mmCIF file of C-alpha atoms in Angstrom:
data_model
loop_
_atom_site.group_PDB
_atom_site.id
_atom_site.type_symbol
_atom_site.label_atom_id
_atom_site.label_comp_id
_atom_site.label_asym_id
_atom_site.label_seq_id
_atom_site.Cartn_x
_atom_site.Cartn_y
_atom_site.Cartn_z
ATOM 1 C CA UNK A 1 0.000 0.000 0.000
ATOM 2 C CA UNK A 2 1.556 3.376 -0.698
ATOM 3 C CA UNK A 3 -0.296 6.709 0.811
ATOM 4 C CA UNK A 4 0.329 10.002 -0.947
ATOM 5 C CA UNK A 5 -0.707 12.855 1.406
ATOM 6 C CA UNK A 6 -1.356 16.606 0.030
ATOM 7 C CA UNK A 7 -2.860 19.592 0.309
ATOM 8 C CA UNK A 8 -1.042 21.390 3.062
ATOM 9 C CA UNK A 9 0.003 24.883 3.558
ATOM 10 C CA UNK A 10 0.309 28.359 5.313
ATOM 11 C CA UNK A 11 -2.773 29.980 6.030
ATOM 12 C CA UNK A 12 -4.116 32.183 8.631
ATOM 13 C CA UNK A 13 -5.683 31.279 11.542
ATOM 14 C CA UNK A 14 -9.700 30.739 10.792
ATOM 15 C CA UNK A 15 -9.010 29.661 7.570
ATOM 16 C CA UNK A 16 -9.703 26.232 5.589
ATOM 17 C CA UNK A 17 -7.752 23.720 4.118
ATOM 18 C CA UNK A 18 -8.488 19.813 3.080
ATOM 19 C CA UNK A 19 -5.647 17.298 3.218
ATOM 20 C CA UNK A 20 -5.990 14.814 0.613
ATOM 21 C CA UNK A 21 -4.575 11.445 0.895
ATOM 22 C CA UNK A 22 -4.462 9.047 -2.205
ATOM 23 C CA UNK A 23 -4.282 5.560 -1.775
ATOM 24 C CA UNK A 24 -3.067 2.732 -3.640
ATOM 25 C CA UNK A 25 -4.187 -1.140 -2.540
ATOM 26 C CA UNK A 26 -6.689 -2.266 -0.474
ATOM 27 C CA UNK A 27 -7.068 -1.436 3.014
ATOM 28 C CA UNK A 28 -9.260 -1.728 6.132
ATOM 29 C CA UNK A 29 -9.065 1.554 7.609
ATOM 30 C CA UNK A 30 -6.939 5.179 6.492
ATOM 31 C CA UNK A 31 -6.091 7.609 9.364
ATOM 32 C CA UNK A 32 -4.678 10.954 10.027
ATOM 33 C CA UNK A 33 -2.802 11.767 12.620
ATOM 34 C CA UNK A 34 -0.256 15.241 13.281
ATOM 35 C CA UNK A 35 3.290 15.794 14.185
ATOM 36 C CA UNK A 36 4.108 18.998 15.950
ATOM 37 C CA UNK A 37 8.118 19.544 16.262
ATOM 38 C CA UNK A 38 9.017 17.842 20.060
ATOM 39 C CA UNK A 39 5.449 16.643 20.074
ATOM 40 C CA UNK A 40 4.608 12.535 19.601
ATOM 41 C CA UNK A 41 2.180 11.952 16.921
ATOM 42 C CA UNK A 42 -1.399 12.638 17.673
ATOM 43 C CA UNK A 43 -4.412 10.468 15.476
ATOM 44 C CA UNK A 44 -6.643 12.885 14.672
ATOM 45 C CA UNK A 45 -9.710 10.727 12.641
ATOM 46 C CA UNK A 46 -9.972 7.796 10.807
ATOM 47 C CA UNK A 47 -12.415 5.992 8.262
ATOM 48 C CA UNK A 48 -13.187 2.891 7.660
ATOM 49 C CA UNK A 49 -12.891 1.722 3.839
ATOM 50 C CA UNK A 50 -16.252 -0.494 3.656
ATOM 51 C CA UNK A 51 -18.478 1.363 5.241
ATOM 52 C CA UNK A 52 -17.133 4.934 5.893
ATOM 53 C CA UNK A 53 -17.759 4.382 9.667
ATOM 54 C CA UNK A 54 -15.708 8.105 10.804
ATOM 55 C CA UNK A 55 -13.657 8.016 14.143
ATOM 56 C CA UNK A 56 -12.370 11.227 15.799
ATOM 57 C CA UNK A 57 -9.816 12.356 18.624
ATOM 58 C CA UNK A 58 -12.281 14.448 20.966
ATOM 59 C CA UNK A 59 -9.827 17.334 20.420
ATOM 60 C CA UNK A 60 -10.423 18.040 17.139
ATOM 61 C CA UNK A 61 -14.208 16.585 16.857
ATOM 62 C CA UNK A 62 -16.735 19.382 15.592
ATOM 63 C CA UNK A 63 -13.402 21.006 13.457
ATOM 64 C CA UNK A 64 -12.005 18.300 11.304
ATOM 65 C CA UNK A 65 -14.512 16.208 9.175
ATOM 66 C CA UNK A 66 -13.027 12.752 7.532
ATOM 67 C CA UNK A 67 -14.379 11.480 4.149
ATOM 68 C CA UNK A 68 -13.530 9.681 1.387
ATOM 69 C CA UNK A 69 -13.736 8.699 -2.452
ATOM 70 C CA UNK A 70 -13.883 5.524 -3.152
ATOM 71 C CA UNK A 71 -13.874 5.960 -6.968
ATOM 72 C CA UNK A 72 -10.683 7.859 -6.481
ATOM 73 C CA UNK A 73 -9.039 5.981 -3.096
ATOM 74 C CA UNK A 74 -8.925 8.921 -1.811
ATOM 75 C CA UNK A 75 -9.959 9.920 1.981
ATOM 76 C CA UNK A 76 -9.787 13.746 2.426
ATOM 77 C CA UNK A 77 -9.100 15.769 5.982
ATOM 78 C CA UNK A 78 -11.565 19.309 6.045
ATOM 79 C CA UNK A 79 -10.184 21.216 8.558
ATOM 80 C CA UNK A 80 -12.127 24.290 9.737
ATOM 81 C CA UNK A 81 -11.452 26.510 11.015
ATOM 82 C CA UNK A 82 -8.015 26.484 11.553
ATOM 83 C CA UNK A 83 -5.921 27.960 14.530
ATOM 84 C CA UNK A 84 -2.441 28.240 15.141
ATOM 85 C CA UNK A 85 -1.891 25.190 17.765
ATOM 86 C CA UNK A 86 -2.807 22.802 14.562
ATOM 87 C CA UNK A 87 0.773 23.430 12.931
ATOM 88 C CA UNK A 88 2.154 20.237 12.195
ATOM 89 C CA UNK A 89 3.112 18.031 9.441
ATOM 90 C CA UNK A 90 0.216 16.219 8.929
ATOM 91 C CA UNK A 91 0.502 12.132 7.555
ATOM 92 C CA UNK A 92 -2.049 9.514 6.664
ATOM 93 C CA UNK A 93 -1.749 6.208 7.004
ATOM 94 C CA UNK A 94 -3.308 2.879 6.467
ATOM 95 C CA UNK A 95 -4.077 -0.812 8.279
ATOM 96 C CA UNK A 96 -5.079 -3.527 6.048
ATOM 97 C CA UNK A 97 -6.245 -5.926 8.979
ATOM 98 C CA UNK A 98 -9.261 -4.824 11.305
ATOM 99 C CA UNK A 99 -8.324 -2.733 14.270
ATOM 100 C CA UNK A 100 -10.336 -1.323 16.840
ATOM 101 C CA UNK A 101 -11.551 2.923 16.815
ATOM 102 C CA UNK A 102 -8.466 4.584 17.258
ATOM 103 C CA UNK A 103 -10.187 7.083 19.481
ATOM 104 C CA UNK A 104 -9.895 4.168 22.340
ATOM 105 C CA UNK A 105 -6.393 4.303 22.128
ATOM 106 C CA UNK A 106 -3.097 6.124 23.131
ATOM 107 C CA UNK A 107 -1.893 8.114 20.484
ATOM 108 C CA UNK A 108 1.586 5.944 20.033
ATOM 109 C CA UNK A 109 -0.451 3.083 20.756
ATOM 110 C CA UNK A 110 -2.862 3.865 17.666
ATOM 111 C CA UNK A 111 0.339 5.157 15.381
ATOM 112 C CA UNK A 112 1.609 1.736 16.541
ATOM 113 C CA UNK A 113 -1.149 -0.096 14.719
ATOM 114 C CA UNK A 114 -0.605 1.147 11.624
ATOM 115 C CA UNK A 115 0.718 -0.516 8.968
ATOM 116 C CA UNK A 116 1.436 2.054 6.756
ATOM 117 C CA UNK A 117 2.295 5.882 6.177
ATOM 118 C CA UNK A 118 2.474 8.636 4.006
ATOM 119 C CA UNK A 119 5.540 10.935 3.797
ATOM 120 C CA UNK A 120 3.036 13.550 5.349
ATOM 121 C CA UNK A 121 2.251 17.366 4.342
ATOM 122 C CA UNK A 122 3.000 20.277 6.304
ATOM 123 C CA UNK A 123 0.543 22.680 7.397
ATOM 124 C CA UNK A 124 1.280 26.201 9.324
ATOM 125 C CA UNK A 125 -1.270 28.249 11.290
ATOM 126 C CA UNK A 126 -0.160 31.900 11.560
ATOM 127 C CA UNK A 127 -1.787 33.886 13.905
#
């Protein structure tokens, strides 16, 4: 499986952007998680490639929305609105076996179950 992540930027703080994240092979779930420099890397959502079922870390619920394309493989990040403490490279990443809601888990216990990642896209906040 090999994850292509895009989309990021520098915007102002309020502002939009969607993350893209094209996929290649089958998986079972694609996730999104952030890496903010001296930070460990947070999961942020996930969706589930059958049935679109959406899972979100309760710090960004109600701001980031998780969706997908299936004609495409692509799963998409809408972030909005933005603010400055979201500055991070941004990477998605896939597991081809079931796993349970990533929201139940640690963050380096859900980056653990991953079984593969994107290079990741960086995105900067300015206030």
């Amino acid at each position: 499986v090999q994850l292509q992540a895009s989309g990021g930027g520098l915007v102002q703080a309020g502002a939009s952007l969607r993350l893209s994240c094209a996929a290649s092979g089958r998986t079972f779930m694609l996730g999104w998680f952030r890496q903010a420099p001296g930070k460990e890397r947070e999961f942020l959502a996930s969706i589930r490639s059958s049935d679109g079922t959406t899972d979100y870390a309760q710090s960004v619920k109600g701001r980031f929305t998780v969706s997908r394309d299936n004609a495409k493989n692509t799963v998409y990040l809408q972030m909005d609105p933005l603010k400055p403490e979201d500055t991070a490279k941004y990477y998605c990443a896939a597991t081809v076996t079931p796993a349970p809601p990533l929201s139940l888990l640690t963050h380096s216990q859900a980056s653990a179950g991953m079984d593969y990642w994107g290079k990741g896209t960086q995105v900067t906040v300015s206030s």
